[in-house]
CSV table of C-alpha atoms and ligand atoms in Angstrom, one decimal:
chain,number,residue,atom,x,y,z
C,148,UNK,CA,31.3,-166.2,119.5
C,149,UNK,CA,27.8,-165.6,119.2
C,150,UNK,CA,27.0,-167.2,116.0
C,151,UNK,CA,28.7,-169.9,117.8
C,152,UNK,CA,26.7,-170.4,120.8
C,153,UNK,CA,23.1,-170.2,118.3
C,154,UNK,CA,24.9,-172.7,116.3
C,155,UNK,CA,25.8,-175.2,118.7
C,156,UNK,CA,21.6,-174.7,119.9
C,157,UNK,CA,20.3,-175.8,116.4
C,158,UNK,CA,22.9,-178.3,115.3
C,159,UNK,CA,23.8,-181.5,116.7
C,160,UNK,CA,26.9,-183.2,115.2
C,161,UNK,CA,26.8,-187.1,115.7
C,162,UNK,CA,30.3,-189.0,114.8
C,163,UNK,CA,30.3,-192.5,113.7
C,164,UNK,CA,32.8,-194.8,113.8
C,165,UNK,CA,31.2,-196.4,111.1
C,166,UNK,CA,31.3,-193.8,108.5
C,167,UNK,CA,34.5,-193.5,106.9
C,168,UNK,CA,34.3,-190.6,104.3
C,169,UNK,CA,30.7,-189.9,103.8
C,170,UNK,CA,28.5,-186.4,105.8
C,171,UNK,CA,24.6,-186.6,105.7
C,172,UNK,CA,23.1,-183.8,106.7
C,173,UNK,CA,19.0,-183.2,108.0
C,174,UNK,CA,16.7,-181.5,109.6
C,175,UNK,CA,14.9,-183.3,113.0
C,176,UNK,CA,12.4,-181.3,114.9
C,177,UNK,CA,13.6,-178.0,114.1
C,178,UNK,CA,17.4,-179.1,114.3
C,179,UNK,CA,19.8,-179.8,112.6
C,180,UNK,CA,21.7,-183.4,112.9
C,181,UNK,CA,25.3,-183.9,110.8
C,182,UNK,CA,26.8,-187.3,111.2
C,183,UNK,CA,30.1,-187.0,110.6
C,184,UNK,CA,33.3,-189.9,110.2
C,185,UNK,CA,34.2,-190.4,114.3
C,186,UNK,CA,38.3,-189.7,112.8
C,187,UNK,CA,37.6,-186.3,111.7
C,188,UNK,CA,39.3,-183.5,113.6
C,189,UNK,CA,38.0,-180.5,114.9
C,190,UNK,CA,38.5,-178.3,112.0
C,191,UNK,CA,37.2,-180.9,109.6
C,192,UNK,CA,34.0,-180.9,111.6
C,193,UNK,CA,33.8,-177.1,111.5
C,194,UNK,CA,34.5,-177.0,107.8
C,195,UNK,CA,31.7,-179.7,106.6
C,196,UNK,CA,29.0,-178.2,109.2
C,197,UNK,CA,29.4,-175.4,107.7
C,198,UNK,CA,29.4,-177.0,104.5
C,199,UNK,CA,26.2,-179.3,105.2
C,200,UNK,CA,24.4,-176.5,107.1
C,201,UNK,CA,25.0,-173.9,103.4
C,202,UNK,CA,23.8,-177.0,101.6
C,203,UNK,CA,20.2,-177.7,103.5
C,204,UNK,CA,19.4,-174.3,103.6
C,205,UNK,CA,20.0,-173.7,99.6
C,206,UNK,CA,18.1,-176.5,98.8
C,207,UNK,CA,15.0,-175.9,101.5
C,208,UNK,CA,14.9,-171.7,99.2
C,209,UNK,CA,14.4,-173.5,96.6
C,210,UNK,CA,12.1,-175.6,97.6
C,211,UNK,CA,10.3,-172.6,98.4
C,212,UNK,CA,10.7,-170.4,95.7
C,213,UNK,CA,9.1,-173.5,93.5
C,214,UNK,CA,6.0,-173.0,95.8
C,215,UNK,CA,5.6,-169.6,94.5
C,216,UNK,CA,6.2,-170.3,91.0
C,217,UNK,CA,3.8,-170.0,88.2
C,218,UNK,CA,4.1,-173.7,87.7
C,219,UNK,CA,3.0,-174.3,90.7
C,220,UNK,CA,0.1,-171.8,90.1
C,221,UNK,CA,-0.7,-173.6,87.1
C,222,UNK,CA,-0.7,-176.9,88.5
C,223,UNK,CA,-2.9,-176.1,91.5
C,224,UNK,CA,-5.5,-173.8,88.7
C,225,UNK,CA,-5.5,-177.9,87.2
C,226,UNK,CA,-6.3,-179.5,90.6
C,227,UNK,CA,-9.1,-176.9,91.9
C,228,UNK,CA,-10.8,-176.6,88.2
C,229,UNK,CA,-11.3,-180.4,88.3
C,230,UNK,CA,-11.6,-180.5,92.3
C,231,UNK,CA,-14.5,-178.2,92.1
C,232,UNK,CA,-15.4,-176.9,88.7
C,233,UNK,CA,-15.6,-180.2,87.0
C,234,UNK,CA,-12.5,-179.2,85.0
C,235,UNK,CA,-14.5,-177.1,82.4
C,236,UNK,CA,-12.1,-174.1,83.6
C,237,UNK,CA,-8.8,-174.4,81.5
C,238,UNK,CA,-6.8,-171.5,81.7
C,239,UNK,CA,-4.6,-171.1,79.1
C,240,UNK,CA,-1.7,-169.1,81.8
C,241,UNK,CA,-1.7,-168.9,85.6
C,242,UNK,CA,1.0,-166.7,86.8
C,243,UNK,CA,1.8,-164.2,89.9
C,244,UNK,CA,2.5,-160.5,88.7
C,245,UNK,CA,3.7,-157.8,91.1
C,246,UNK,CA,1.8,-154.5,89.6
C,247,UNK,CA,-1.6,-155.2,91.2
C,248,UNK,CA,-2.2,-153.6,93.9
C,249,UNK,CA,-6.0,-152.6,94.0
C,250,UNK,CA,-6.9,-156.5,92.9
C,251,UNK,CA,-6.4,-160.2,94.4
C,252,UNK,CA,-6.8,-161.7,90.9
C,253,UNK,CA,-7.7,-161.1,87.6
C,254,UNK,CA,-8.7,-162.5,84.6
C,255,UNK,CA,-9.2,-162.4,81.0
C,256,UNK,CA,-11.9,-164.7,79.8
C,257,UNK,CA,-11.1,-164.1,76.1
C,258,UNK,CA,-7.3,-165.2,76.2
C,259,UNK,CA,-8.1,-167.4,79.2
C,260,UNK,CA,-5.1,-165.7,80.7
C,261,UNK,CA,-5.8,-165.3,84.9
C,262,UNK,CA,-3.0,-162.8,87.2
C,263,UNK,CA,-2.4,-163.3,91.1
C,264,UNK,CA,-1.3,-160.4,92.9
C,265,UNK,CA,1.8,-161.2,94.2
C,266,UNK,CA,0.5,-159.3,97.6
C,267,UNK,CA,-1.1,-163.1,98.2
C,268,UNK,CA,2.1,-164.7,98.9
C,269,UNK,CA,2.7,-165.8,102.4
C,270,UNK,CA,-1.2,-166.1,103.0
C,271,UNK,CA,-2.6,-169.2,104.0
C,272,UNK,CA,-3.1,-171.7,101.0
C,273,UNK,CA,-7.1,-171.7,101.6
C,274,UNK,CA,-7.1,-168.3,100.6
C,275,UNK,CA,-4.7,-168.3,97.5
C,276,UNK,CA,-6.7,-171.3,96.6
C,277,UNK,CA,-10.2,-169.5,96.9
C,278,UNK,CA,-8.7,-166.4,94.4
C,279,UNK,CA,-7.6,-169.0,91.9
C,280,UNK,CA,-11.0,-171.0,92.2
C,281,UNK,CA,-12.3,-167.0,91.7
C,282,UNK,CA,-10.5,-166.6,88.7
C,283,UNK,CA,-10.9,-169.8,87.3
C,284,UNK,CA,-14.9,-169.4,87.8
C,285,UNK,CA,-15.2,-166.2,85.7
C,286,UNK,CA,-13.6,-168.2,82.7
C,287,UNK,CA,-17.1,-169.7,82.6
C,288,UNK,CA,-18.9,-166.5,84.0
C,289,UNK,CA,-17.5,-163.0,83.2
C,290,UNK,CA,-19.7,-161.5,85.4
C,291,UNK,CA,-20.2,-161.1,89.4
C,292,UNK,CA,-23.7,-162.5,89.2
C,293,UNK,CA,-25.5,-165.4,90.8
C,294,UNK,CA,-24.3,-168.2,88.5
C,295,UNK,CA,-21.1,-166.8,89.1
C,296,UNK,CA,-20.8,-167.1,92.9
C,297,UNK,CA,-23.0,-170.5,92.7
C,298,UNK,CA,-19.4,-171.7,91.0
C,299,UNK,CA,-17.3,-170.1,93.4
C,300,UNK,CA,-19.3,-171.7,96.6
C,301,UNK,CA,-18.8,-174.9,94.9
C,302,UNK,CA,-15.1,-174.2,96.7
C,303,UNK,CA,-16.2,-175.4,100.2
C,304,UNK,CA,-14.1,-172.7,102.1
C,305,UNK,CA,-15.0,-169.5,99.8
C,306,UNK,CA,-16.9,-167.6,102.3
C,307,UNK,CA,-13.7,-168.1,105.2
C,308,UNK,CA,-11.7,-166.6,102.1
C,309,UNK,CA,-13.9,-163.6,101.6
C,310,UNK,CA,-13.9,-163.1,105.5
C,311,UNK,CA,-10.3,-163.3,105.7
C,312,UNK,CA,-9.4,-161.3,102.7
C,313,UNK,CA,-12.2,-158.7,103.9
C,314,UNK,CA,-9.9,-158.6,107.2
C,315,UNK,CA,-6.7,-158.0,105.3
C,316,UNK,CA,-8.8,-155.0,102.9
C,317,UNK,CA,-10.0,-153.6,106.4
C,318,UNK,CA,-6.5,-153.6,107.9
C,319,UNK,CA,-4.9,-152.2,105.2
C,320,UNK,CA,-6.8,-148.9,105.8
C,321,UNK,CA,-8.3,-149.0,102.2
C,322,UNK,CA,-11.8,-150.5,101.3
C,323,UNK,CA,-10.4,-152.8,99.1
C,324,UNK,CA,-7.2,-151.1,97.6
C,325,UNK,CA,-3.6,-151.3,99.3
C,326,UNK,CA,-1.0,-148.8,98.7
C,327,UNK,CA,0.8,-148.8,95.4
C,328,UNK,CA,0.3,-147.5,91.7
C,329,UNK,CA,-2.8,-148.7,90.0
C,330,UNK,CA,-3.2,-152.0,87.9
C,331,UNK,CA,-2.7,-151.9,84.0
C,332,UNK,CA,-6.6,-152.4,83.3
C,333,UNK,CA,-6.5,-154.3,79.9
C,334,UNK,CA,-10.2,-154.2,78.4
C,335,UNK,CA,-12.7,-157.2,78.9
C,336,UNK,CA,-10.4,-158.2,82.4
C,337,UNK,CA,-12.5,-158.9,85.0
C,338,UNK,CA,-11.4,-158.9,88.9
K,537,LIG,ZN1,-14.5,-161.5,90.2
């Protein structure tokens, strides 16, 4: 009965005596709106809610899992290196690994290869953006020195990044490090 009662809050079935055989499910402000064929009977309205409502949620995960893809991180390494960096950064792989705990990013100028840590998921796209841009800077500076960051401030919101990311380091308890094993530390990768 419950799942009943938070169903009938978020869906709205509309029947339409126009529509003979077709459902069309979406989303509207939060909700959810079937229209359904006005001659279908009760349990035929149950069935393709259900149906409709399984449907919209499937494809809105994926939709979100493509977000998080390397693909995505790949494309969006593209779109900042030229946004900001005059495209001279061109990484030769982008992708998110889970074993990096004591780093944001990393990167290995002499493959061109640059890691996420997967711990940046679910933060704000400002700040995901700003450890790419990071990343994508030491391609054309290894090191943490004044050219380098001269090429990271060309990122407009860098410094709301490091605060943020400086919040997230404090709250974690750990200057810098979060729980977990320590990162594989391949030689000539940079953080
Ligand atoms: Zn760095």
């Amino acid at each position: 009965m419950r799942a009943d009662v938070e169903r009938a809050g978020e869906v709205e079935v509309r029947r339409s005596a126009r529509r003979r055989r077709t459902v069309t499910a979406y989303r509207e402000h939060g909700r959810t709106i079937v229209l359904i064929p006005a001659a279908f009977t009760a349990a035929e309205e149950r069935r393709w809610v259900d149906q409709m409502v399984a449907k919209l949620q499937t494809r809105e995960e994926r939709r979100k899992r493509t977000l998080g893809s390397d693909d995505h991180l790949m494309a969006r390494a593209h779109e900042l290196s030229t946004a900001h960096l005059d495209g001279r950064a061109v990484p030769s792989s982008v992708r998110w690994v889970e074993n990096q705990n004591r780093r944001w990013g990393s990167c290995t100028p002499a493959d061109r290869t640059i890691r996420l840590s997967g711990r940046l998921r679910g933060m704000p796209p400002f700040v995901v953006d700003y450890v790419l841009v990071h990343e994508l800077a030491h391609l054309l500076e290894p090191s943490h020195n004044a050219h380098f960051w001269s090429l990271v401030h060309a990122y407009p919101q860098a410094e709301r990044a490091l605060g943020y990311l400086e919040g997230v380091e404090y709250g974690s308890g750990h200057a810098g490090l979060a729980d977990g094993p320590d990162d594989e530390l391949e030689p000539g990768t940079v953080d």
